[in-house]
XYZ file of C-alpha atoms in Angstrom:
252
model
C 130.739 126.464 93.221
C 127.613 128.392 92.240
C 124.790 126.327 90.772
C 123.991 126.982 87.121
C 121.627 125.744 84.426
C 122.269 122.126 83.532
C 123.410 121.076 87.013
C 121.845 117.971 88.551
C 120.886 118.720 92.149
C 119.044 116.971 94.968
C 116.351 119.275 96.300
C 114.106 119.111 99.340
C 111.233 121.566 99.432
C 107.877 122.489 100.926
C 105.349 124.556 98.983
C 102.833 126.722 100.887
C 100.068 129.153 100.113
C 100.348 132.667 101.564
C 98.150 131.593 104.488
C 100.751 128.952 105.429
C 98.782 125.949 104.213
C 101.079 123.257 102.764
C 100.151 121.930 99.306
C 103.320 120.027 98.400
C 106.411 118.690 100.173
C 109.220 116.166 99.861
C 109.004 115.568 103.641
C 106.987 112.354 104.179
C 106.139 113.081 107.823
C 104.980 116.610 107.003
C 102.879 115.286 104.124
C 101.105 112.900 106.492
C 100.634 115.607 109.085
C 99.123 117.966 106.510
C 97.006 115.125 105.066
C 98.445 115.442 101.568
C 100.462 112.195 101.653
C 100.377 110.146 98.459
C 101.339 106.434 98.542
C 102.731 106.906 95.036
C 104.832 109.899 96.079
C 108.613 109.761 96.224
C 109.763 111.455 99.420
C 113.194 112.357 100.743
C 114.149 114.811 98.020
C 113.912 115.093 94.229
C 116.788 115.041 91.773
C 116.174 117.747 89.187
C 118.135 119.454 86.422
C 118.279 123.203 86.953
C 116.765 125.027 83.993
C 115.175 121.908 82.476
C 111.617 122.706 83.522
C 111.458 120.134 86.282
C 109.905 122.640 88.666
C 108.007 125.923 88.427
C 109.840 128.871 86.873
C 110.085 130.966 90.035
C 111.772 128.229 92.013
C 113.931 127.113 89.102
C 115.283 130.646 88.665
C 115.948 131.077 92.377
C 118.196 128.008 92.432
C 120.748 129.584 90.098
C 123.710 131.134 91.825
C 123.181 129.242 95.083
C 125.522 126.562 96.414
C 125.072 123.067 97.777
C 123.819 123.222 101.353
C 121.864 126.424 100.822
C 118.561 126.721 102.686
C 116.130 129.531 102.012
C 112.697 130.465 100.766
C 111.177 132.310 97.853
C 107.780 133.878 97.252
C 106.541 133.274 93.733
C 103.785 135.164 91.863
C 101.217 133.238 89.812
C 102.840 133.991 86.461
C 106.003 132.170 87.584
C 104.206 129.548 89.624
C 101.139 127.700 88.306
C 99.802 130.390 86.033
C 96.993 132.935 86.361
C 93.375 131.960 86.741
C 91.698 131.689 83.326
C 88.221 133.327 83.350
C 87.236 131.104 80.410
C 87.426 128.131 82.768
C 84.789 129.581 85.083
C 81.330 128.474 83.968
C 77.741 128.834 85.138
C 75.744 125.602 84.930
C 72.331 124.324 85.948
C 72.182 122.505 89.267
C 70.489 119.651 87.374
C 74.002 118.705 86.293
C 74.642 117.498 89.839
C 72.033 114.680 89.801
C 69.897 115.914 92.715
C 72.867 116.350 95.057
C 72.822 119.345 97.360
C 75.111 121.928 95.775
C 77.185 124.288 97.921
C 80.237 126.605 97.558
C 83.506 124.711 97.951
C 82.031 121.465 96.639
C 84.302 119.488 94.323
C 82.544 118.336 91.157
C 83.206 116.659 87.818
C 81.228 117.721 84.766
C 81.805 116.383 81.249
C 85.131 114.911 82.359
C 86.377 118.197 83.883
C 87.057 118.613 87.601
C 86.163 121.875 89.271
C 84.958 123.591 92.435
C 81.606 125.265 93.001
C 82.233 128.906 93.955
C 78.686 130.287 94.082
C 75.068 129.085 93.973
C 72.187 131.375 93.071
C 68.793 129.741 92.660
C 69.066 126.927 90.136
C 72.416 128.062 88.768
C 75.896 127.288 90.070
C 79.233 128.875 89.187
C 81.986 126.290 88.780
C 85.712 127.087 88.598
C 87.535 124.522 86.451
C 90.937 126.153 86.977
C 93.635 124.234 88.834
C 93.421 124.926 92.583
C 96.917 126.387 92.242
C 96.090 128.781 89.408
C 96.243 132.441 90.354
C 97.920 131.671 93.676
C 100.973 133.367 95.147
C 103.050 130.534 96.659
C 106.082 130.255 98.904
C 108.718 127.570 98.682
C 111.072 126.707 101.529
C 113.887 124.615 100.117
C 117.274 123.078 100.761
C 119.791 122.207 98.073
C 121.132 118.952 99.509
C 123.915 118.454 96.995
C 125.089 118.763 93.419
C 125.361 115.366 91.723
C 128.688 114.635 90.059
C 128.640 110.968 89.130
C 126.910 109.946 85.896
C 125.277 106.852 87.437
C 123.822 108.954 90.249
C 122.531 111.489 87.716
C 120.824 108.816 85.620
C 119.295 107.124 88.632
C 118.065 110.427 89.998
C 116.413 111.408 86.734
C 114.809 107.978 86.397
C 113.422 108.284 89.936
C 111.895 111.658 89.070
C 109.997 110.177 86.111
C 109.235 106.661 87.348
C 109.018 106.960 91.119
C 111.634 104.169 91.440
C 114.924 104.783 93.179
C 118.253 103.190 92.288
C 117.283 101.385 89.079
C 120.071 99.249 87.590
C 122.419 101.532 85.658
C 125.815 100.844 84.046
C 127.806 103.398 82.074
C 130.885 102.857 79.938
C 132.368 105.153 77.284
C 129.259 107.305 77.131
C 126.905 104.337 76.734
C 124.362 103.815 79.506
C 122.583 100.514 80.077
C 119.377 100.749 82.100
C 117.718 97.621 83.494
C 113.954 97.962 83.096
C 112.293 95.954 85.890
C 109.228 93.737 85.596
C 106.096 95.816 85.283
C 107.767 98.950 83.981
C 107.983 97.722 80.378
C 104.274 98.379 79.763
C 103.784 101.014 82.459
C 102.011 103.965 80.836
C 103.914 106.485 82.937
C 107.226 105.105 81.690
C 106.101 104.747 78.078
C 105.135 108.419 78.014
C 108.318 109.586 79.754
C 111.219 107.528 78.373
C 111.858 109.674 75.281
C 112.018 112.797 77.427
C 114.399 111.045 79.845
C 116.653 110.078 76.941
C 116.618 113.588 75.467
C 117.582 115.145 78.810
C 120.375 112.639 79.423
C 121.858 113.332 75.985
C 121.634 117.093 76.503
C 122.653 117.494 80.123
C 124.739 114.397 80.959
C 126.640 114.177 77.676
C 125.762 110.541 77.072
C 126.058 109.115 73.558
C 123.782 106.081 73.660
C 121.072 104.675 75.912
C 120.201 100.993 76.002
C 116.986 99.942 77.757
C 117.314 96.333 78.870
C 114.088 94.583 79.780
C 114.251 92.586 83.034
C 111.698 89.788 83.571
C 111.422 88.518 87.133
C 108.803 87.082 89.478
C 108.551 90.378 91.368
C 105.097 92.012 91.717
C 104.218 94.344 88.882
C 104.576 98.067 89.361
C 101.122 99.712 89.725
C 100.056 101.330 86.491
C 98.312 104.730 86.514
C 95.491 105.458 84.077
C 96.529 106.795 80.632
C 95.311 110.253 81.665
C 97.446 110.205 84.830
C 100.439 108.858 82.932
C 100.277 111.584 80.282
C 100.091 114.322 82.889
C 102.943 112.872 84.918
C 105.146 112.396 81.871
C 104.605 115.854 80.432
C 104.881 117.780 83.656
C 107.708 118.061 86.161
C 107.552 117.764 89.962
C 104.954 120.552 90.068
C 102.405 118.020 88.742
C 102.483 116.335 92.122
C 101.776 119.639 93.806
C 98.647 120.145 91.673
C 97.495 116.594 92.382
C 97.806 117.137 96.142
C 95.955 120.433 96.012
C 93.135 118.991 93.886
C 92.739 116.078 96.298
C 91.910 118.514 99.077
C 88.884 119.879 97.216
Protein backbone atom coordinates (compact mmCIF):
# COMPACT_ATOMS: atom_id res chain seq x y z
CA UNK A 1 0.00 0.00 0.00
CA UNK A 2 1.31 3.45 -0.95
CA UNK A 3 2.56 5.57 1.93
CA UNK A 4 0.53 8.69 2.68
CA UNK A 5 0.49 11.58 5.12
CA UNK A 6 -0.13 10.44 8.68
CA UNK A 7 1.60 7.07 8.28
CA UNK A 8 4.15 6.05 10.90
CA UNK A 9 7.24 4.67 9.17
CA UNK A 10 10.71 3.51 10.14
CA UNK A 11 13.27 5.31 8.00
CA UNK A 12 16.98 4.84 7.49
CA UNK A 13 18.80 7.62 5.66
CA UNK A 14 22.10 9.28 4.86
CA UNK A 15 22.30 12.97 4.00
CA UNK A 16 25.13 14.24 1.79
CA UNK A 17 26.27 17.49 0.24
CA UNK A 18 26.63 17.60 -3.55
CA UNK A 19 30.36 16.85 -3.17
CA UNK A 20 29.47 13.56 -1.47
CA UNK A 21 30.41 14.61 2.05
CA UNK A 22 28.11 13.01 4.65
CA UNK A 23 26.54 15.39 7.19
CA UNK A 24 23.91 13.13 8.74
CA UNK A 25 23.10 9.42 8.88
CA UNK A 26 21.19 6.80 10.85
CA UNK A 27 24.03 4.32 10.19
CA UNK A 28 26.24 4.23 13.29
CA UNK A 29 29.28 2.73 11.54
CA UNK A 30 29.09 5.29 8.75
CA UNK A 31 28.76 8.10 11.29
CA UNK A 32 31.95 6.94 13.00
CA UNK A 33 33.75 6.57 9.68
CA UNK A 34 32.75 10.09 8.61
CA UNK A 35 33.61 11.44 12.08
CA UNK A 36 30.13 12.81 12.74
CA UNK A 37 29.16 10.24 15.39
CA UNK A 38 27.26 11.61 18.37
CA UNK A 39 27.10 9.58 21.63
CA UNK A 40 23.63 11.04 22.14
CA UNK A 41 22.48 10.01 18.68
CA UNK A 42 19.89 7.28 18.11
CA UNK A 43 21.08 5.05 15.28
CA UNK A 44 19.45 2.17 13.43
CA UNK A 45 16.58 4.14 11.92
CA UNK A 46 14.09 6.82 12.97
CA UNK A 47 10.35 6.41 13.37
CA UNK A 48 8.65 9.45 11.84
CA UNK A 49 5.15 10.47 10.86
CA UNK A 50 4.94 11.36 7.18
CA UNK A 51 3.75 14.94 6.74
CA UNK A 52 4.22 15.88 10.40
CA UNK A 53 7.38 17.92 9.89
CA UNK A 54 9.73 15.35 11.37
CA UNK A 55 12.16 15.78 8.51
CA UNK A 56 12.93 18.39 5.86
CA UNK A 57 10.19 19.18 3.34
CA UNK A 58 11.93 17.74 0.29
CA UNK A 59 12.46 14.34 1.90
CA UNK A 60 9.04 14.34 3.55
CA UNK A 61 7.34 14.95 0.20
CA UNK A 62 9.38 12.27 -1.56
CA UNK A 63 8.20 9.61 0.90
CA UNK A 64 4.57 9.91 -0.20
CA UNK A 65 3.46 7.34 -2.72
CA UNK A 66 6.33 4.95 -1.97
CA UNK A 67 5.92 1.55 -0.32
CA UNK A 68 7.62 -0.25 2.54
CA UNK A 69 10.96 -1.62 1.41
CA UNK A 70 11.58 1.19 -1.07
CA UNK A 71 15.19 2.35 -1.43
CA UNK A 72 16.10 5.44 -3.40
CA UNK A 73 17.57 8.91 -3.26
CA UNK A 74 16.39 12.46 -3.76
CA UNK A 75 18.22 15.72 -4.45
CA UNK A 76 16.73 18.60 -2.50
CA UNK A 77 17.17 22.34 -3.18
CA UNK A 78 17.83 24.73 -0.26
CA UNK A 79 14.25 26.03 -0.10
CA UNK A 80 13.00 22.50 0.68
CA UNK A 81 16.03 21.51 2.72
CA UNK A 82 17.52 23.78 5.39
CA UNK A 83 16.57 27.11 3.88
CA UNK A 84 18.48 29.71 1.87
CA UNK A 85 21.44 31.60 3.25
CA UNK A 86 20.31 34.82 4.91
CA UNK A 87 22.58 37.76 3.97
CA UNK A 88 21.54 39.54 7.18
CA UNK A 89 23.41 36.84 9.12
CA UNK A 90 26.70 37.68 7.42
CA UNK A 91 28.53 40.36 9.40
CA UNK A 92 31.84 42.20 9.26
CA UNK A 93 33.52 42.54 12.66
CA UNK A 94 36.81 43.78 14.06
CA UNK A 95 39.44 41.10 14.66
CA UNK A 96 39.70 42.47 18.21
CA UNK A 97 36.56 40.42 18.88
CA UNK A 98 38.71 37.29 18.71
CA UNK A 99 40.89 38.09 21.76
CA UNK A 100 44.27 38.13 19.98
CA UNK A 101 43.72 34.77 18.29
CA UNK A 102 44.97 34.38 14.75
CA UNK A 103 41.93 34.74 12.51
CA UNK A 104 41.65 32.79 9.26
CA UNK A 105 38.93 31.76 6.74
CA UNK A 106 37.12 28.60 7.82
CA UNK A 107 37.66 29.30 11.51
CA UNK A 108 34.69 28.54 13.75
CA UNK A 109 33.88 31.35 16.17
CA UNK A 110 31.32 32.44 18.74
CA UNK A 111 30.48 36.12 19.11
CA UNK A 112 27.81 37.49 21.44
CA UNK A 113 26.40 34.00 21.88
CA UNK A 114 26.16 33.33 18.11
CA UNK A 115 28.18 30.63 16.37
CA UNK A 116 29.58 31.33 12.93
CA UNK A 117 32.40 30.74 10.48
CA UNK A 118 34.98 33.26 9.28
CA UNK A 119 34.74 33.51 5.49
CA UNK A 120 37.17 36.34 4.75
CA UNK A 121 39.82 38.45 6.50
CA UNK A 122 40.97 41.81 5.16
CA UNK A 123 43.31 43.80 7.36
CA UNK A 124 41.72 44.24 10.78
CA UNK A 125 38.24 43.23 9.63
CA UNK A 126 36.76 39.75 9.33
CA UNK A 127 33.58 38.59 7.61
CA UNK A 128 31.66 36.06 9.68
CA UNK A 129 28.78 33.93 8.40
CA UNK A 130 26.32 33.14 11.19
CA UNK A 131 24.06 31.06 8.95
CA UNK A 132 23.65 27.35 9.67
CA UNK A 133 26.32 25.34 7.79
CA UNK A 134 23.41 23.68 5.98
CA UNK A 135 21.73 26.91 4.85
CA UNK A 136 21.84 27.50 1.11
CA UNK A 137 23.03 23.95 0.43
CA UNK A 138 21.66 21.52 -2.14
CA UNK A 139 21.59 18.14 -0.36
CA UNK A 140 21.01 14.54 -1.37
CA UNK A 141 19.32 11.93 0.77
CA UNK A 142 19.72 8.21 0.21
CA UNK A 143 17.00 6.45 2.16
CA UNK A 144 15.22 3.18 2.80
CA UNK A 145 11.67 2.87 4.12
CA UNK A 146 12.12 -0.11 6.43
CA UNK A 147 8.46 -0.59 7.27
CA UNK A 148 5.12 1.01 8.00
CA UNK A 149 4.18 0.70 11.67
CA UNK A 150 0.75 -0.76 12.35
CA UNK A 151 0.59 -1.43 16.10
CA UNK A 152 -0.28 1.46 18.40
CA UNK A 153 2.34 0.49 21.02
CA UNK A 154 5.05 0.44 18.36
CA UNK A 155 3.90 3.83 17.09
CA UNK A 156 4.00 5.40 20.55
CA UNK A 157 7.39 3.90 21.37
CA UNK A 158 8.79 5.05 18.03
CA UNK A 159 7.60 8.61 18.50
CA UNK A 160 8.92 8.70 22.06
CA UNK A 161 12.31 7.49 20.81
CA UNK A 162 12.38 10.29 18.23
CA UNK A 163 11.88 12.95 20.90
CA UNK A 164 13.70 11.43 23.89
CA UNK A 165 16.43 9.28 22.36
CA UNK A 166 15.15 6.30 24.42
CA UNK A 167 13.94 3.15 22.71
CA UNK A 168 11.14 0.89 23.95
CA UNK A 169 9.84 2.95 26.85
CA UNK A 170 7.09 1.26 28.87
CA UNK A 171 3.80 1.70 27.02
CA UNK A 172 0.35 0.17 27.65
CA UNK A 173 -2.75 0.97 25.61
CA UNK A 174 -6.35 0.04 26.32
CA UNK A 175 -9.53 1.55 24.85
CA UNK A 176 -7.67 4.52 23.41
CA UNK A 177 -5.91 5.33 26.70
CA UNK A 178 -2.13 5.11 26.67
CA UNK A 179 -0.05 4.80 29.82
CA UNK A 180 3.61 5.77 29.46
CA UNK A 181 6.12 4.91 32.16
CA UNK A 182 8.49 7.85 32.59
CA UNK A 183 11.87 6.49 33.78
CA UNK A 184 14.10 7.98 36.44
CA UNK A 185 15.87 11.06 35.14
CA UNK A 186 13.40 11.87 32.40
CA UNK A 187 10.90 13.59 34.72
CA UNK A 188 13.03 16.74 34.93
CA UNK A 189 14.91 16.28 31.67
CA UNK A 190 14.68 19.58 29.76
CA UNK A 191 14.48 17.83 26.40
CA UNK A 192 11.43 15.88 27.55
CA UNK A 193 9.76 18.82 29.29
CA UNK A 194 9.95 20.82 26.06
CA UNK A 195 8.75 17.94 23.87
CA UNK A 196 5.99 16.13 25.76
CA UNK A 197 3.13 18.42 24.70
CA UNK A 198 4.10 18.05 21.07
CA UNK A 199 4.30 14.26 21.48
CA UNK A 200 0.81 14.23 22.99
CA UNK A 201 -0.62 16.44 20.23
CA UNK A 202 0.81 14.20 17.51
CA UNK A 203 -0.44 11.00 19.16
CA UNK A 204 -3.96 12.44 19.43
CA UNK A 205 -3.90 13.60 15.81
CA UNK A 206 -2.18 10.72 14.06
CA UNK A 207 -2.70 7.67 16.30
CA UNK A 208 -6.30 8.39 17.29
CA UNK A 209 -5.63 8.09 21.01
CA UNK A 210 -8.10 9.62 23.47
CA UNK A 211 -6.03 10.05 26.62
CA UNK A 212 -2.37 9.95 27.61
CA UNK A 213 -1.23 9.19 31.14
CA UNK A 214 2.40 9.89 32.06
CA UNK A 215 3.38 7.68 34.98
CA UNK A 216 6.53 8.68 36.82
CA UNK A 217 8.91 5.80 37.56
CA UNK A 218 11.44 6.20 40.38
CA UNK A 219 14.26 3.66 40.41
CA UNK A 220 17.92 3.45 41.38
CA UNK A 221 19.00 3.58 37.73
CA UNK A 222 21.50 6.29 36.68
CA UNK A 223 19.87 9.52 35.62
CA UNK A 224 19.49 10.28 31.93
CA UNK A 225 21.99 13.00 30.86
CA UNK A 226 20.31 16.37 30.62
CA UNK A 227 21.16 18.74 27.76
CA UNK A 228 21.38 22.48 28.37
CA UNK A 229 18.11 24.46 28.11
CA UNK A 230 19.26 25.84 24.75
CA UNK A 231 19.92 22.35 23.38
CA UNK A 232 16.64 21.04 24.78
CA UNK A 233 14.60 23.81 23.18
CA UNK A 234 16.19 23.24 19.78
CA UNK A 235 15.74 19.47 19.98
CA UNK A 236 12.12 19.75 21.08
CA UNK A 237 11.08 22.27 18.45
CA UNK A 238 12.88 20.70 15.52
CA UNK A 239 12.56 17.27 13.96
CA UNK A 240 15.33 14.84 12.97
CA UNK A 241 16.92 17.53 10.79
CA UNK A 242 18.12 19.22 14.00
CA UNK A 243 20.62 16.41 14.42
CA UNK A 244 21.87 16.99 10.90
CA UNK A 245 22.56 20.66 11.66
CA UNK A 246 24.32 19.73 14.91
CA UNK A 247 26.63 17.32 13.10
CA UNK A 248 27.44 19.83 10.38
CA UNK A 249 28.16 22.60 12.90
CA UNK A 250 30.47 20.30 14.85
CA UNK A 251 32.68 19.96 11.80
CA UNK A 252 33.38 23.70 11.66
